[in-house]
mmCIF file of C-alpha atoms in Angstrom:
data_model
loop_
_atom_site.group_PDB
_atom_site.id
_atom_site.type_symbol
_atom_site.label_atom_id
_atom_site.label_comp_id
_atom_site.label_asym_id
_atom_site.label_seq_id
_atom_site.Cartn_x
_atom_site.Cartn_y
_atom_site.Cartn_z
ATOM 1 C CA UNK A 1 -10.318 -13.934 -18.919
ATOM 2 C CA UNK A 2 -10.174 -10.121 -19.007
ATOM 3 C CA UNK A 3 -7.156 -8.288 -17.614
ATOM 4 C CA UNK A 4 -5.337 -4.962 -17.652
ATOM 5 C CA UNK A 5 -2.233 -4.525 -19.821
ATOM 6 C CA UNK A 6 -0.049 -1.431 -20.027
ATOM 7 C CA UNK A 7 1.311 -1.269 -23.566
ATOM 8 C CA UNK A 8 3.496 1.730 -22.839
ATOM 9 C CA UNK A 9 3.405 4.882 -20.733
ATOM 10 C CA UNK A 10 -0.130 6.280 -20.687
ATOM 11 C CA UNK A 11 -1.548 3.437 -22.803
ATOM 12 C CA UNK A 12 -3.617 1.113 -20.606
ATOM 13 C CA UNK A 13 -5.983 -1.446 -22.127
ATOM 14 C CA UNK A 14 -8.306 -4.200 -20.939
ATOM 15 C CA UNK A 15 -8.067 -7.275 -23.113
ATOM 16 C CA UNK A 16 -8.346 -11.036 -23.223
ATOM 17 C CA UNK A 17 -5.561 -12.877 -21.409
ATOM 18 C CA UNK A 18 -4.924 -16.569 -20.978
ATOM 19 C CA UNK A 19 -6.547 -18.126 -17.911
ATOM 20 C CA UNK A 20 -3.979 -18.900 -15.208
ATOM 21 C CA UNK A 21 -3.129 -22.484 -14.273
ATOM 22 C CA UNK A 22 -1.138 -24.240 -11.571
ATOM 23 C CA UNK A 23 2.545 -24.283 -12.505
ATOM 24 C CA UNK A 24 4.266 -25.120 -9.219
ATOM 25 C CA UNK A 25 2.889 -27.279 -6.398
ATOM 26 C CA UNK A 26 2.990 -24.212 -4.128
ATOM 27 C CA UNK A 27 0.657 -22.200 -6.424
ATOM 28 C CA UNK A 28 -2.981 -21.273 -5.958
ATOM 29 C CA UNK A 29 -5.509 -19.951 -8.449
ATOM 30 C CA UNK A 30 -7.700 -17.147 -7.086
ATOM 31 C CA UNK A 31 -10.888 -15.853 -8.680
ATOM 32 C CA UNK A 32 -10.762 -12.180 -7.818
ATOM 33 C CA UNK A 33 -13.641 -10.379 -6.150
ATOM 34 C CA UNK A 34 -12.037 -6.939 -6.322
ATOM 35 C CA UNK A 35 -8.717 -5.363 -7.222
ATOM 36 C CA UNK A 36 -7.451 -1.801 -7.426
ATOM 37 C CA UNK A 37 -4.952 0.663 -8.850
ATOM 38 C CA UNK A 38 -1.912 1.539 -6.755
ATOM 39 C CA UNK A 39 -0.029 4.811 -6.701
ATOM 40 C CA UNK A 40 3.050 2.805 -7.666
ATOM 41 C CA UNK A 41 1.242 1.747 -10.857
ATOM 42 C CA UNK A 42 1.525 5.382 -11.906
ATOM 43 C CA UNK A 43 5.312 5.170 -12.182
ATOM 44 C CA UNK A 44 5.228 3.203 -15.462
ATOM 45 C CA UNK A 45 2.063 5.071 -16.490
ATOM 46 C CA UNK A 46 4.024 8.327 -16.273
ATOM 47 C CA UNK A 47 7.066 6.878 -18.016
ATOM 48 C CA UNK A 48 9.294 6.784 -14.936
ATOM 49 C CA UNK A 49 9.547 2.992 -15.173
ATOM 50 C CA UNK A 50 9.583 0.905 -18.355
ATOM 51 C CA UNK A 51 6.319 -0.609 -19.561
ATOM 52 C CA UNK A 52 6.061 -2.880 -22.591
ATOM 53 C CA UNK A 53 2.809 -4.884 -22.755
ATOM 54 C CA UNK A 54 3.047 -5.328 -18.991
ATOM 55 C CA UNK A 55 0.220 -7.021 -17.092
ATOM 56 C CA UNK A 56 -0.776 -4.862 -14.149
ATOM 57 C CA UNK A 57 -1.871 -5.180 -10.553
ATOM 58 C CA UNK A 58 -0.634 -6.491 -7.207
ATOM 59 C CA UNK A 59 -3.557 -5.832 -4.823
ATOM 60 C CA UNK A 60 -6.425 -8.279 -4.624
ATOM 61 C CA UNK A 61 -9.009 -10.204 -2.655
ATOM 62 C CA UNK A 62 -10.943 -13.195 -3.878
ATOM 63 C CA UNK A 63 -11.886 -16.845 -3.559
ATOM 64 C CA UNK A 64 -9.439 -19.725 -3.958
ATOM 65 C CA UNK A 65 -10.435 -21.922 -6.897
ATOM 66 C CA UNK A 66 -7.582 -24.427 -6.988
ATOM 67 C CA UNK A 67 -4.392 -25.169 -5.061
ATOM 68 C CA UNK A 68 -1.186 -27.041 -5.795
ATOM 69 C CA UNK A 69 -0.360 -30.291 -4.045
ATOM 70 C CA UNK A 70 1.944 -28.641 -1.472
ATOM 71 C CA UNK A 71 -0.399 -25.833 -0.390
ATOM 72 C CA UNK A 72 -1.523 -26.396 3.209
ATOM 73 C CA UNK A 73 -2.810 -23.097 4.619
ATOM 74 C CA UNK A 74 -5.621 -22.274 2.185
ATOM 75 C CA UNK A 75 -8.123 -24.417 0.309
ATOM 76 C CA UNK A 76 -10.667 -24.016 -2.472
ATOM 77 C CA UNK A 77 -13.574 -21.893 -1.313
ATOM 78 C CA UNK A 78 -11.537 -19.778 1.121
ATOM 79 C CA UNK A 79 -11.872 -16.021 0.805
ATOM 80 C CA UNK A 80 -8.324 -14.662 0.858
ATOM 81 C CA UNK A 81 -6.388 -11.418 1.016
ATOM 82 C CA UNK A 82 -3.118 -11.338 -0.910
ATOM 83 C CA UNK A 83 0.119 -9.690 0.162
ATOM 84 C CA UNK A 84 2.601 -8.715 -2.477
ATOM 85 C CA UNK A 85 5.405 -6.734 -0.893
ATOM 86 C CA UNK A 86 4.450 -3.192 -1.750
ATOM 87 C CA UNK A 87 6.835 -1.106 -3.815
ATOM 88 C CA UNK A 88 8.931 -4.042 -5.027
ATOM 89 C CA UNK A 89 6.115 -6.389 -6.201
ATOM 90 C CA UNK A 90 7.738 -9.312 -4.438
ATOM 91 C CA UNK A 91 6.067 -12.349 -2.956
ATOM 92 C CA UNK A 92 7.585 -14.120 0.034
ATOM 93 C CA UNK A 93 7.411 -17.636 1.404
ATOM 94 C CA UNK A 94 7.047 -16.381 5.006
ATOM 95 C CA UNK A 95 9.273 -19.190 6.272
ATOM 96 C CA UNK A 96 12.870 -18.022 5.850
ATOM 97 C CA UNK A 97 14.808 -16.491 8.740
ATOM 98 C CA UNK A 98 14.313 -12.930 7.513
ATOM 99 C CA UNK A 99 10.572 -13.444 6.959
ATOM 100 C CA UNK A 100 10.278 -14.827 10.477
ATOM 101 C CA UNK A 101 11.946 -11.642 11.745
ATOM 102 C CA UNK A 102 9.139 -9.644 10.151
ATOM 103 C CA UNK A 103 10.834 -8.410 6.991
ATOM 104 C CA UNK A 104 9.104 -10.402 4.276
ATOM 105 C CA UNK A 105 10.137 -7.617 1.896
ATOM 106 C CA UNK A 106 13.655 -9.090 2.036
ATOM 107 C CA UNK A 107 12.675 -12.759 1.862
ATOM 108 C CA UNK A 108 15.591 -15.014 0.936
ATOM 109 C CA UNK A 109 13.339 -16.796 -1.570
ATOM 110 C CA UNK A 110 11.582 -13.673 -2.838
ATOM 111 C CA UNK A 111 10.204 -13.690 -6.364
ATOM 112 C CA UNK A 112 9.527 -10.616 -8.492
ATOM 113 C CA UNK A 113 6.288 -11.703 -10.046
ATOM 114 C CA UNK A 114 3.779 -8.843 -10.347
ATOM 115 C CA UNK A 115 4.931 -7.972 -13.863
ATOM 116 C CA UNK A 116 4.134 -11.500 -15.037
ATOM 117 C CA UNK A 117 1.063 -12.298 -12.919
ATOM 118 C CA UNK A 118 -0.957 -9.074 -12.807
ATOM 119 C CA UNK A 119 -3.934 -9.098 -10.457
ATOM 120 C CA UNK A 120 -5.963 -6.437 -12.271
ATOM 121 C CA UNK A 121 -7.744 -9.353 -13.874
ATOM 122 C CA UNK A 122 -10.563 -11.806 -13.286
ATOM 123 C CA UNK A 123 -8.235 -14.528 -12.003
ATOM 124 C CA UNK A 124 -4.606 -14.837 -10.924
ATOM 125 C CA UNK A 125 -2.006 -17.526 -10.238
ATOM 126 C CA UNK A 126 -0.444 -16.838 -6.843
ATOM 127 C CA UNK A 127 2.969 -18.442 -6.211
ATOM 128 C CA UNK A 128 4.030 -19.344 -2.646
ATOM 129 C CA UNK A 129 0.354 -19.368 -1.722
ATOM 130 C CA UNK A 130 0.995 -20.427 1.877
ATOM 131 C CA UNK A 131 3.239 -17.427 2.422
ATOM 132 C CA UNK A 132 1.299 -14.934 0.340
ATOM 133 C CA UNK A 133 -2.400 -15.578 1.015
ATOM 134 C CA UNK A 134 -4.253 -15.129 4.295
ATOM 135 C CA UNK A 135 -7.777 -16.511 4.619
ATOM 136 C CA UNK A 136 -10.476 -14.466 6.327
ATOM 137 C CA UNK A 137 -12.461 -16.038 9.195
ATOM 138 C CA UNK A 138 -15.333 -16.728 6.788
ATOM 139 C CA UNK A 139 -17.049 -15.289 3.741
ATOM 140 C CA UNK A 140 -17.090 -11.511 4.263
ATOM 141 C CA UNK A 141 -20.115 -9.277 4.052
ATOM 142 C CA UNK A 142 -20.012 -7.176 0.853
ATOM 143 C CA UNK A 143 -19.404 -3.950 2.774
ATOM 144 C CA UNK A 144 -16.127 -5.365 4.121
ATOM 145 C CA UNK A 145 -14.633 -6.023 0.674
ATOM 146 C CA UNK A 146 -13.096 -2.532 0.167
ATOM 147 C CA UNK A 147 -11.482 -2.602 3.604
ATOM 148 C CA UNK A 148 -10.070 -6.098 3.088
ATOM 149 C CA UNK A 149 -8.724 -4.986 -0.282
ATOM 150 C CA UNK A 150 -7.040 -2.006 1.391
ATOM 151 C CA UNK A 151 -5.356 -4.454 3.778
ATOM 152 C CA UNK A 152 -3.564 -6.140 0.870
ATOM 153 C CA UNK A 153 -1.491 -3.020 0.233
ATOM 154 C CA UNK A 154 -2.040 0.538 1.418
ATOM 155 C CA UNK A 155 -3.246 -0.286 4.931
ATOM 156 C CA UNK A 156 -0.315 -2.618 5.532
ATOM 157 C CA UNK A 157 2.094 -0.076 4.061
ATOM 158 C CA UNK A 158 0.732 2.776 6.164
ATOM 159 C CA UNK A 159 0.798 0.552 9.232
ATOM 160 C CA UNK A 160 4.419 -0.381 8.591
ATOM 161 C CA UNK A 161 5.321 3.288 8.166
ATOM 162 C CA UNK A 162 3.672 4.228 11.461
ATOM 163 C CA UNK A 163 5.284 1.275 13.251
ATOM 164 C CA UNK A 164 8.691 2.138 11.761
ATOM 165 C CA UNK A 165 8.213 5.683 13.027
ATOM 166 C CA UNK A 166 7.508 4.276 16.497
ATOM 167 C CA UNK A 167 4.054 5.864 16.675
ATOM 168 C CA UNK A 168 2.481 5.180 20.039
ATOM 169 C CA UNK A 169 1.049 6.539 23.276
ATOM 170 C CA UNK A 170 2.220 10.035 24.187
ATOM 171 C CA UNK A 171 3.742 10.588 20.745
ATOM 172 C CA UNK A 172 3.160 13.376 18.237
ATOM 173 C CA UNK A 173 3.111 11.927 14.714
ATOM 174 C CA UNK A 174 3.487 13.958 11.519
ATOM 175 C CA UNK A 175 2.479 12.384 8.207
ATOM 176 C CA UNK A 176 3.985 13.795 5.017
ATOM 177 C CA UNK A 177 1.691 12.817 2.144
ATOM 178 C CA UNK A 178 -2.101 12.709 1.880
ATOM 179 C CA UNK A 179 -2.447 9.888 -0.630
ATOM 180 C CA UNK A 180 -3.874 6.502 0.271
ATOM 181 C CA UNK A 181 -0.755 5.352 2.126
ATOM 182 C CA UNK A 182 -0.462 8.582 4.093
ATOM 183 C CA UNK A 183 -4.110 8.360 5.104
ATOM 184 C CA UNK A 184 -3.621 4.765 6.211
ATOM 185 C CA UNK A 185 -0.577 5.824 8.247
ATOM 186 C CA UNK A 186 -2.869 8.260 10.070
ATOM 187 C CA UNK A 187 -5.325 5.437 10.782
ATOM 188 C CA UNK A 188 -2.454 3.270 12.014
ATOM 189 C CA UNK A 189 -0.980 5.993 14.227
ATOM 190 C CA UNK A 190 -4.387 6.452 15.850
ATOM 191 C CA UNK A 191 -4.757 2.717 16.428
ATOM 192 C CA UNK A 192 -1.243 2.557 17.874
ATOM 193 C CA UNK A 193 -2.234 5.179 20.444
ATOM 194 C CA UNK A 194 -0.608 8.375 19.184
ATOM 195 C CA UNK A 195 -1.627 11.420 21.209
ATOM 196 C CA UNK A 196 -1.435 13.943 18.371
ATOM 197 C CA UNK A 197 -1.411 13.367 14.613
ATOM 198 C CA UNK A 198 -0.466 16.120 12.179
ATOM 199 C CA UNK A 199 -1.510 15.570 8.566
ATOM 200 C CA UNK A 200 0.350 17.537 5.920
ATOM 201 C CA UNK A 201 -2.234 18.103 3.195
ATOM 202 C CA UNK A 202 -3.547 20.773 0.842
ATOM 203 C CA UNK A 203 -6.467 18.778 -0.529
ATOM 204 C CA UNK A 204 -9.812 19.586 1.240
ATOM 205 C CA UNK A 205 -11.400 16.168 0.681
ATOM 206 C CA UNK A 206 -8.300 14.347 1.837
ATOM 207 C CA UNK A 207 -8.112 16.635 4.867
ATOM 208 C CA UNK A 208 -11.625 15.521 5.818
ATOM 209 C CA UNK A 209 -10.649 11.881 5.495
ATOM 210 C CA UNK A 210 -7.459 12.507 7.474
ATOM 211 C CA UNK A 211 -9.533 13.909 10.342
ATOM 212 C CA UNK A 212 -11.920 10.947 10.090
ATOM 213 C CA UNK A 213 -8.969 8.594 10.530
ATOM 214 C CA UNK A 214 -7.573 10.494 13.514
ATOM 215 C CA UNK A 215 -5.650 13.602 12.441
ATOM 216 C CA UNK A 216 -5.795 16.321 15.102
ATOM 217 C CA UNK A 217 -4.031 19.014 13.057
ATOM 218 C CA UNK A 218 -3.685 19.920 9.386
ATOM 219 C CA UNK A 219 -0.593 21.620 7.963
ATOM 220 C CA UNK A 220 -0.822 22.921 4.393
ATOM 221 C CA UNK A 221 2.672 24.415 4.167
ATOM 222 C CA UNK A 222 5.426 22.519 2.349
ATOM 223 C CA UNK A 223 9.216 22.434 2.338
ATOM 224 C CA UNK A 224 10.975 24.669 4.854
ATOM 225 C CA UNK A 225 7.679 26.370 5.694
ATOM 226 C CA UNK A 226 6.155 23.001 6.459
ATOM 227 C CA UNK A 227 9.051 22.099 8.748
ATOM 228 C CA UNK A 228 8.722 25.464 10.517
ATOM 229 C CA UNK A 229 5.006 24.882 11.069
ATOM 230 C CA UNK A 230 5.593 21.424 12.544
ATOM 231 C CA UNK A 231 8.153 22.861 14.934
ATOM 232 C CA UNK A 232 5.775 25.681 15.846
ATOM 233 C CA UNK A 233 3.176 23.075 16.796
ATOM 234 C CA UNK A 234 5.685 21.058 18.847
ATOM 235 C CA UNK A 235 7.365 23.714 20.998
ATOM 236 C CA UNK A 236 10.229 24.026 18.528
ATOM 237 C CA UNK A 237 11.237 20.364 18.817
ATOM 238 C CA UNK A 238 9.630 18.577 15.874
ATOM 239 C CA UNK A 239 7.483 15.456 15.928
ATOM 240 C CA UNK A 240 8.476 12.318 17.802
ATOM 241 C CA UNK A 241 7.412 10.205 14.808
ATOM 242 C CA UNK A 242 7.288 11.187 11.139
ATOM 243 C CA UNK A 243 5.954 9.199 8.187
ATOM 244 C CA UNK A 244 7.200 9.958 4.664
ATOM 245 C CA UNK A 245 4.638 8.640 2.179
ATOM 246 C CA UNK A 246 5.404 10.521 -1.044
ATOM 247 C CA UNK A 247 8.936 9.812 -2.243
ATOM 248 C CA UNK A 248 10.024 13.169 -3.678
ATOM 249 C CA UNK A 249 13.102 15.196 -2.803
ATOM 250 C CA UNK A 250 11.027 17.895 -1.126
ATOM 251 C CA UNK A 251 8.866 15.500 0.857
ATOM 252 C CA UNK A 252 11.809 13.461 2.103
ATOM 253 C CA UNK A 253 13.784 16.495 3.254
ATOM 254 C CA UNK A 254 10.642 17.906 4.828
ATOM 255 C CA UNK A 255 10.188 14.651 6.732
ATOM 256 C CA UNK A 256 13.770 14.669 8.002
ATOM 257 C CA UNK A 257 13.449 18.294 9.061
ATOM 258 C CA UNK A 258 10.173 17.668 10.878
ATOM 259 C CA UNK A 259 11.609 14.835 13.011
ATOM 260 C CA UNK A 260 12.931 15.915 16.403
ATOM 261 C CA UNK A 261 16.369 14.905 17.555
ATOM 262 C CA UNK A 262 16.258 11.261 18.610
ATOM 263 C CA UNK A 263 12.911 10.845 16.875
ATOM 264 C CA UNK A 264 11.916 8.197 14.347
ATOM 265 C CA UNK A 265 11.280 8.533 10.623
ATOM 266 C CA UNK A 266 9.368 5.787 8.776
ATOM 267 C CA UNK A 267 9.650 6.128 5.003
ATOM 268 C CA UNK A 268 7.585 4.209 2.469
ATOM 269 C CA UNK A 269 7.333 6.622 -0.460
ATOM 270 C CA UNK A 270 9.053 5.091 -3.512
ATOM 271 C CA UNK A 271 11.893 7.607 -3.651
ATOM 272 C CA UNK A 272 13.110 7.834 -7.221
ATOM 273 C CA UNK A 273 15.839 10.447 -7.704
ATOM 274 C CA UNK A 274 15.931 11.432 -4.020
ATOM 275 C CA UNK A 275 19.359 12.487 -2.813
ATOM 276 C CA UNK A 276 19.890 12.961 0.915
ATOM 277 C CA UNK A 277 22.921 15.080 1.850
ATOM 278 C CA UNK A 278 24.864 12.902 4.248
ATOM 279 C CA UNK A 279 25.801 15.803 6.474
ATOM 280 C CA UNK A 280 22.143 16.764 6.973
ATOM 281 C CA UNK A 281 21.203 13.218 7.923
ATOM 282 C CA UNK A 282 24.248 13.018 10.216
ATOM 283 C CA UNK A 283 23.362 16.156 12.151
ATOM 284 C CA UNK A 284 19.639 15.355 12.208
ATOM 285 C CA UNK A 285 20.369 12.680 14.803
ATOM 286 C CA UNK A 286 17.274 10.610 14.052
ATOM 287 C CA UNK A 287 16.321 6.955 13.617
ATOM 288 C CA UNK A 288 15.247 5.893 10.129
ATOM 289 C CA UNK A 289 13.523 2.728 8.935
ATOM 290 C CA UNK A 290 11.517 2.066 5.804
ATOM 291 C CA UNK A 291 11.524 0.797 2.266
ATOM 292 C CA UNK A 292 9.200 -1.813 0.733
ATOM 293 C CA UNK A 293 6.560 -2.689 3.305
ATOM 294 C CA UNK A 294 6.395 -6.256 4.657
ATOM 295 C CA UNK A 295 2.587 -6.250 4.504
ATOM 296 C CA UNK A 296 2.426 -9.970 5.281
ATOM 297 C CA UNK A 297 3.734 -9.279 8.804
ATOM 298 C CA UNK A 298 0.659 -7.266 9.704
ATOM 299 C CA UNK A 299 -2.016 -8.934 7.577
ATOM 300 C CA UNK A 300 -3.567 -11.358 10.107
ATOM 301 C CA UNK A 301 -3.962 -8.589 12.690
ATOM 302 C CA UNK A 302 -5.346 -6.123 10.153
ATOM 303 C CA UNK A 303 -7.860 -8.626 8.782
ATOM 304 C CA UNK A 304 -9.135 -9.290 12.300
ATOM 305 C CA UNK A 305 -9.484 -5.562 13.056
ATOM 306 C CA UNK A 306 -11.500 -5.158 9.856
ATOM 307 C CA UNK A 307 -13.551 -8.292 10.524
ATOM 308 C CA UNK A 308 -14.422 -6.995 14.007
ATOM 309 C CA UNK A 309 -15.291 -3.607 12.431
ATOM 310 C CA UNK A 310 -12.780 -1.774 14.580
ATOM 311 C CA UNK A 311 -11.250 0.017 11.566
ATOM 312 C CA UNK A 312 -12.682 1.064 8.203
ATOM 313 C CA UNK A 313 -9.801 1.563 5.757
ATOM 314 C CA UNK A 314 -12.118 1.028 2.778
ATOM 315 C CA UNK A 315 -13.130 4.693 2.844
ATOM 316 C CA UNK A 316 -9.789 5.446 1.173
ATOM 317 C CA UNK A 317 -11.351 4.267 -2.108
ATOM 318 C CA UNK A 318 -13.128 7.273 -3.579
ATOM 319 C CA UNK A 319 -13.815 5.939 -7.071
ATOM 320 C CA UNK A 320 -15.286 2.564 -8.023
ATOM 321 C CA UNK A 321 -15.166 1.394 -11.630
ATOM 322 C CA UNK A 322 -15.739 -1.889 -13.450
ATOM 323 C CA UNK A 323 -12.575 -3.585 -14.685
ATOM 324 C CA UNK A 324 -13.360 -2.543 -18.263
ATOM 325 C CA UNK A 325 -12.959 1.114 -17.252
ATOM 326 C CA UNK A 326 -9.490 0.638 -15.743
ATOM 327 C CA UNK A 327 -7.924 3.139 -18.212
ATOM 328 C CA UNK A 328 -10.197 5.858 -16.796
ATOM 329 C CA UNK A 329 -9.142 4.837 -13.289
ATOM 330 C CA UNK A 330 -5.478 5.305 -14.154
ATOM 331 C CA UNK A 331 -6.228 8.696 -15.651
ATOM 332 C CA UNK A 332 -8.237 9.803 -12.613
ATOM 333 C CA UNK A 333 -5.448 8.896 -10.210
ATOM 334 C CA UNK A 334 -2.772 10.434 -12.418
ATOM 335 C CA UNK A 335 -4.738 13.699 -12.492
ATOM 336 C CA UNK A 336 -5.400 13.500 -8.721
ATOM 337 C CA UNK A 337 -9.153 13.364 -9.291
ATOM 338 C CA UNK A 338 -9.167 10.155 -7.254
ATOM 339 C CA UNK A 339 -7.156 9.096 -4.224
ATOM 340 C CA UNK A 340 -7.504 5.372 -4.936
ATOM 341 C CA UNK A 341 -9.601 3.443 -7.455
ATOM 342 C CA UNK A 342 -11.248 0.088 -6.799
ATOM 343 C CA UNK A 343 -11.971 -2.157 -9.791
ATOM 344 C CA UNK A 344 -14.902 -4.560 -9.606
ATOM 345 C CA UNK A 345 -16.148 -7.473 -11.716
#
C-alpha cells in the first residue's frame, strides 16, 4: 500500500509500505476513504519534534475490512470514524474508570501508536478498535466525508476546548487562534448556545469562515492590545469563556488576560516552550482546563449532528489533494496557504 513517511524535518515522501494485518484480537483493519494533515504534524515537519522515517497521520475515516476475534462494536463493511487522542496520538480502550469519566486522553491502558501506525495511508491497523472506532448510522453520502473526517480530530478538539471553557447560553466566548481547531471551537461555542463569539484573527479568509461558523466579532489585535480590545468589547471585564488554540507564549498569555475573573479558559494548543508566571495565573482568578482532547467522548454526538446535517465542519478543509501529493499539502499548511488539507485516494 502507499503511505506517507517523514524522513526528517521538511522531508515528506509517499512510498510503498507493508499492508497492515491483525496483530491483537482487539485490532481492526480499516481501508481509508480519506485522511488529512494535522497542525500537530507540522511540529516534526518544522524540526520541533524528532522525525526519523516516521509514518504519519492520526485522522481518518474509512470502511472496516477485517476485525480481530474480540472486536464486538464494529464489523466488516461498517463505515467508521477514528479517534486518536489529539495532541498525544494516544488510543484508548474507552472502558477504564478514567475513560468512563470522559477523559480518554488519560486512559489507564493508553497506547502511543500514531508513530507506528500512520493513517496517512491506504489502510491502517487500529488497536483497541472497540474503544477507538465509532460506526456511522450507515454508508455516508460523499458530501459528508469531509465533515466526518473533521470529527475525528479538529471538531472534537474544538468542541472539547469550548466545553472546557464552559461556553453556553448568555456567555461571551473569545477564541484565540484561527486555525482549524480555533474555527471548530467557534462552531462548538455556537452550538453550545453562546450569545457572543469573538474570533481573534488577522486572516481575511479565515475571518469569513469564522463568521460562517458563528463569530459575531473579529479582533485582529494581538498580545496586550488584543487583551485590551477584548475588555473594551466586554465592558472592561473580559470574556466569560476563552479558548486557546495556538500554543505559543503570546497566545497563552493573551488568553489568560482575556478571561474575566472567575471565567473559564479551555486550552488545546500544543504549548511547547510556554512558561506561565505563577503569580499572573494566581491573580487572574480563573478556571483552567485543557490538554490533549478526549475526542472519543464527543464522537457519537458529533457524528449524529453531521449525519443530520445540523453542522458542516467539513468547510474547514480548504485544500484537497491526492495522497501522492501529501508533501505539497505539508508545505501549504506550513506556509499558511492552507488551513487544513484533506488527502484522498
